[in-house]
PDB file of C-alpha atoms in Angstrom:
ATOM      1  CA  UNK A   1     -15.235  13.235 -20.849  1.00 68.00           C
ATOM      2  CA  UNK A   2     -13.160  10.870 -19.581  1.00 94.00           C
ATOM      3  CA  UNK A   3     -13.168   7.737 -17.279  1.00 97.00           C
ATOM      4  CA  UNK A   4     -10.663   7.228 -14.479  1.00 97.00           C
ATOM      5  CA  UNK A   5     -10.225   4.538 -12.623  1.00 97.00           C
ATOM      6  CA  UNK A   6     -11.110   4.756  -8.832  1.00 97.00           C
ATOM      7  CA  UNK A   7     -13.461   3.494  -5.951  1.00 97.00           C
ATOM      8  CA  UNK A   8     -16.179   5.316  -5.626  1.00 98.00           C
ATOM      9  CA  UNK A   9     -16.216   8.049  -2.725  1.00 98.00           C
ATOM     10  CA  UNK A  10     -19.924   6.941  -2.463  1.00 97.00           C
ATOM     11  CA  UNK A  11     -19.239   3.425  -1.758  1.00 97.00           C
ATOM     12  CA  UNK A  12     -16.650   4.400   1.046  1.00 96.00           C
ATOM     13  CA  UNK A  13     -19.549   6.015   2.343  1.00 97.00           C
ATOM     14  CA  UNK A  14     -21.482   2.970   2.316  1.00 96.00           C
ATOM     15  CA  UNK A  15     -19.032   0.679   3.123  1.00 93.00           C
ATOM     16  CA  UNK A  16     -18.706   2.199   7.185  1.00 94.00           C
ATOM     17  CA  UNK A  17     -22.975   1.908   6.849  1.00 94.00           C
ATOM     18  CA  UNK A  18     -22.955  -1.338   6.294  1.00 92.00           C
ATOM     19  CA  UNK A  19     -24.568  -1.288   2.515  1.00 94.00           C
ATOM     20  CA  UNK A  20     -23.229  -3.438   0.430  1.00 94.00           C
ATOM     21  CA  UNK A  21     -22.730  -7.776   1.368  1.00 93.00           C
ATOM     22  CA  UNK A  22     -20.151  -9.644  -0.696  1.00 92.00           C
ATOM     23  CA  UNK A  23     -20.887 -12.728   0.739  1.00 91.00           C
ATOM     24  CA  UNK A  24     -20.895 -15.091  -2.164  1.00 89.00           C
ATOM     25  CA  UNK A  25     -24.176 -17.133  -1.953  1.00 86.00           C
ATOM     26  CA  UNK A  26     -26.475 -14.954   0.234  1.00 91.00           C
ATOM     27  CA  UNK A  27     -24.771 -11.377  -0.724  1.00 93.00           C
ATOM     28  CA  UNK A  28     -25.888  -8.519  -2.577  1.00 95.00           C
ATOM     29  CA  UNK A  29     -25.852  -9.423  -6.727  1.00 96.00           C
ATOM     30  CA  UNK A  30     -22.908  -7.036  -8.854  1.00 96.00           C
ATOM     31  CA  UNK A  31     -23.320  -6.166 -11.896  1.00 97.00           C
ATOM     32  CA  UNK A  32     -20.622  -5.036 -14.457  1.00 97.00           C
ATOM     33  CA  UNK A  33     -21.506  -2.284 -17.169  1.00 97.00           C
ATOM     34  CA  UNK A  34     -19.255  -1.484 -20.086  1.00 96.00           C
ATOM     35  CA  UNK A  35     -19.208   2.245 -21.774  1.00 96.00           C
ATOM     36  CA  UNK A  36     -17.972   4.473 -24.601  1.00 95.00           C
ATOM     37  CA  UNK A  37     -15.018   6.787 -24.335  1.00 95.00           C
ATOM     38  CA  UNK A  38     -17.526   9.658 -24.062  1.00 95.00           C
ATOM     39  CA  UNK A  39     -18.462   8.918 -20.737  1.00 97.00           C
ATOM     40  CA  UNK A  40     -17.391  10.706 -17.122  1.00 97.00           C
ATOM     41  CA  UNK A  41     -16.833   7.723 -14.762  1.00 98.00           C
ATOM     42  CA  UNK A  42     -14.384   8.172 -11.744  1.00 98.00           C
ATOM     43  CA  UNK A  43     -14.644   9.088  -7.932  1.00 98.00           C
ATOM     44  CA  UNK A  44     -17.512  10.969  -8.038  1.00 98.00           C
ATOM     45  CA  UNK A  45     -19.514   8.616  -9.880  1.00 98.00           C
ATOM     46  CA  UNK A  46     -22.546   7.427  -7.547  1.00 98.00           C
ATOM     47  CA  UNK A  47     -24.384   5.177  -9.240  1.00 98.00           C
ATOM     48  CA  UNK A  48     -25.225   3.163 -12.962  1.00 98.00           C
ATOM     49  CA  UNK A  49     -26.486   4.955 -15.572  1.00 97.00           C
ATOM     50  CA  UNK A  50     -27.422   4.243 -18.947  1.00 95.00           C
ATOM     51  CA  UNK A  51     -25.930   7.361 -20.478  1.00 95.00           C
ATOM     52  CA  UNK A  52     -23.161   6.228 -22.408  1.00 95.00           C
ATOM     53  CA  UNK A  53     -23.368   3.099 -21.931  1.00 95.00           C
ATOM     54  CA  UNK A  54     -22.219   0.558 -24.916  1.00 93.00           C
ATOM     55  CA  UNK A  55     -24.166  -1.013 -27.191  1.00 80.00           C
ATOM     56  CA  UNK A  56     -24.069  -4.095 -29.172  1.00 69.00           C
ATOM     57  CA  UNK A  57     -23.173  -2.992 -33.053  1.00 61.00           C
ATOM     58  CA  UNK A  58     -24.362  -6.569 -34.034  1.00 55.00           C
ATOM     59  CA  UNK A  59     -25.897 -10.271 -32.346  1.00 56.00           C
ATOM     60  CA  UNK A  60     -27.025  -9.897 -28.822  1.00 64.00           C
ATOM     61  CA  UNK A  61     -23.863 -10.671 -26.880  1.00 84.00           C
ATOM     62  CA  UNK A  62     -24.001  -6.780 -24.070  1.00 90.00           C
ATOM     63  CA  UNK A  63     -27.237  -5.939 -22.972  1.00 90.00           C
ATOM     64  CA  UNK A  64     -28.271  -2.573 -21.101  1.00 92.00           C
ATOM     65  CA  UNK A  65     -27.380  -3.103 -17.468  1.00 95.00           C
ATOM     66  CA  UNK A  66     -24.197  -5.233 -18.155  1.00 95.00           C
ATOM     67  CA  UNK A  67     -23.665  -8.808 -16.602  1.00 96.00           C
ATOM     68  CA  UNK A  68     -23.999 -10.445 -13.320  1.00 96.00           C
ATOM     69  CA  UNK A  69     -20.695 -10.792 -11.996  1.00 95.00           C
ATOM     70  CA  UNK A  70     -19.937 -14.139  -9.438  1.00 92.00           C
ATOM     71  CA  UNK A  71     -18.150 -13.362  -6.516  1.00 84.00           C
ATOM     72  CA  UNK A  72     -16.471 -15.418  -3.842  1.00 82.00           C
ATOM     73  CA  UNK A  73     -16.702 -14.677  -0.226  1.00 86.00           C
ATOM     74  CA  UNK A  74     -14.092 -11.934   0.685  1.00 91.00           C
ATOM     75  CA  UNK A  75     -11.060 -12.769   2.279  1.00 92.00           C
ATOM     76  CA  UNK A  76      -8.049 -10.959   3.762  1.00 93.00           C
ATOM     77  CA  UNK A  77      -4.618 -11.140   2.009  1.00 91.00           C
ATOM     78  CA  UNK A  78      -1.937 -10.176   4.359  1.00 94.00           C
ATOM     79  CA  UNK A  79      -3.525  -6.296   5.267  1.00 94.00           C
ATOM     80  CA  UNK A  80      -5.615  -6.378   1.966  1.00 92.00           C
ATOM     81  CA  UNK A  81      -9.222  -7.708   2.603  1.00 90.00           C
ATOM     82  CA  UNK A  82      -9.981  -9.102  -1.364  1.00 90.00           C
ATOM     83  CA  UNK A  83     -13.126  -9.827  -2.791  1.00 90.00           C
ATOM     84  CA  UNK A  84     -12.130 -11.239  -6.542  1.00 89.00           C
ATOM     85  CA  UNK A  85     -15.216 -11.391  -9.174  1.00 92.00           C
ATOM     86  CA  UNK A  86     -14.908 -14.253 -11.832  1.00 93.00           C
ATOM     87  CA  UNK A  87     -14.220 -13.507 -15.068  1.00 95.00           C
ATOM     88  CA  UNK A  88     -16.878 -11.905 -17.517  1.00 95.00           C
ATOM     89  CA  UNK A  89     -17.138 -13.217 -21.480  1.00 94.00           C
ATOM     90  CA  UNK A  90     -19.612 -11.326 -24.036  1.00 92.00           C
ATOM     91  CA  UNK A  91     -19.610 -13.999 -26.358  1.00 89.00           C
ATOM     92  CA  UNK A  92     -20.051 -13.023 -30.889  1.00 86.00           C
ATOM     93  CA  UNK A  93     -19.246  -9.368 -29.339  1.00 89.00           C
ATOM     94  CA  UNK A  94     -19.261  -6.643 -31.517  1.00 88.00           C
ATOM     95  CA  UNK A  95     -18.726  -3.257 -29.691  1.00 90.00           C
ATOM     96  CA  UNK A  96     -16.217  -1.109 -28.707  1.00 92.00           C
ATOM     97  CA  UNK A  97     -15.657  -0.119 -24.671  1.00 94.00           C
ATOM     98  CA  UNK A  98     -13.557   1.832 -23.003  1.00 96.00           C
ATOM     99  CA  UNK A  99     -14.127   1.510 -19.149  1.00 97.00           C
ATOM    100  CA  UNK A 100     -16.638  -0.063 -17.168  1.00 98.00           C
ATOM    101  CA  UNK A 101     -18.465   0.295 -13.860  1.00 98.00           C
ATOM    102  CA  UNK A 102     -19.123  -2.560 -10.945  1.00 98.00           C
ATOM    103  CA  UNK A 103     -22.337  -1.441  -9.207  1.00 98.00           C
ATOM    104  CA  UNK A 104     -24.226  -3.382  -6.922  1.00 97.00           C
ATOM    105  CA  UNK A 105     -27.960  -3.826  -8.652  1.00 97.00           C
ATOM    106  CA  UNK A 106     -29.336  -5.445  -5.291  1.00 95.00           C
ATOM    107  CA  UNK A 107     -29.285  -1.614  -3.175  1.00 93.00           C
ATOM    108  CA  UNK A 108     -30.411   1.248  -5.773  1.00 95.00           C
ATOM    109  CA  UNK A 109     -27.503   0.353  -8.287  1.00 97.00           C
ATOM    110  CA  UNK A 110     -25.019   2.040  -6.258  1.00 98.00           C
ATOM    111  CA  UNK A 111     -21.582   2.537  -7.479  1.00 98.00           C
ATOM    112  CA  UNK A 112     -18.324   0.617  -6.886  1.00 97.00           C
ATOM    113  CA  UNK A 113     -15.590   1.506  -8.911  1.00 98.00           C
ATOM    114  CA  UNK A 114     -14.923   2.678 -12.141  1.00 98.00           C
ATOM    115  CA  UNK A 115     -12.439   0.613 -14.449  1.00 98.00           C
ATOM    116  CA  UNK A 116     -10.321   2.599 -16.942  1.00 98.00           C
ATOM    117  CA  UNK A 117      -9.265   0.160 -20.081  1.00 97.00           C
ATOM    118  CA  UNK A 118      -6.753   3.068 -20.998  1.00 96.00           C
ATOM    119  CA  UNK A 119      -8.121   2.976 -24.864  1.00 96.00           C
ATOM    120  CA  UNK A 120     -10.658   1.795 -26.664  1.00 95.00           C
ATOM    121  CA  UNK A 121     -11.288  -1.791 -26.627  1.00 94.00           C
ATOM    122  CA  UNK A 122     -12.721  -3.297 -29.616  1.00 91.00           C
ATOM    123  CA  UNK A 123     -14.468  -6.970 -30.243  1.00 90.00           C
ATOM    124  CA  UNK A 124     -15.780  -7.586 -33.658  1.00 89.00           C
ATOM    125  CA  UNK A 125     -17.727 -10.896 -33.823  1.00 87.00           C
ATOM    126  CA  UNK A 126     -15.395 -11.865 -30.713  1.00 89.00           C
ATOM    127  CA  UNK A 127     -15.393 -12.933 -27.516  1.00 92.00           C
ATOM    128  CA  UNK A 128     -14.586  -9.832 -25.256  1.00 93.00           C
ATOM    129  CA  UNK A 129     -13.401 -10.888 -21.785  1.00 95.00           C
ATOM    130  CA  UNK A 130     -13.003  -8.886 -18.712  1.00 94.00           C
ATOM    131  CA  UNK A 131     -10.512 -10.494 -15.645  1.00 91.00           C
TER     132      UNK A 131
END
């Protein structure tokens, strides 16, 4: 098993159908979902899933399904079009992540990308932030 990061081939698809809407107040609502070292995310990933997903060890700080993520409106930077996500806290975290997966929950939790952390990631009664 093993997570890689990429954009999902899925969401390219998607993209030229006109699926998903980044637009920061009346857009689509992305969702960020951490998981374990034993789970394939990458390309060919399609959508969230549960399997292998985290959990929380301790406290109540990662729920199934991840967390909303807050976007602003995309914009272009130079040739790059960017659409930047605020930062994501699990605050008193105790769990241990290795990748993640942004997914839009608003159109049949299709997949975005997968994140690689490169190792495991561990909080312990922590705050565990994602950028």
């Amino acid at each position: 098993m093993a997570i890689t990061s990429a954009i999902c081939t899925s969401f390219k698809v998607e993209l030229l159908k006109g699926v998903h809407n980044f637009t920061a107040t009346t857009g689509d609502t992305f969702k960020i979902a951490l998981y374990d070292s034993d789970a394939t995310l990458g390309a060919g990933t399609t959508a969230f899933s549960t399997s292998e997903e985290i959990t929380n060890t301790s406290g109540t700080a990662y729920t199934s399904g991840g967390a909303t993520l807050t976007s602003v409106t995309p914009v272009a930077s130079s040739t790059t079009a960017i659409c930047d996500f605020s930062d994501v806290s699990f605050s008193s975290a105790s769990f241990t992540a290795n990748g993640a997966l942004i997914y839009n929950s608003s159109d049949s939790n299709a997949a975005v990308c997968a994140i690689a952390f490169g190792s495991d990631k561990t909080a312990t009664n922590g705050t565990f932030t994602i950028q």
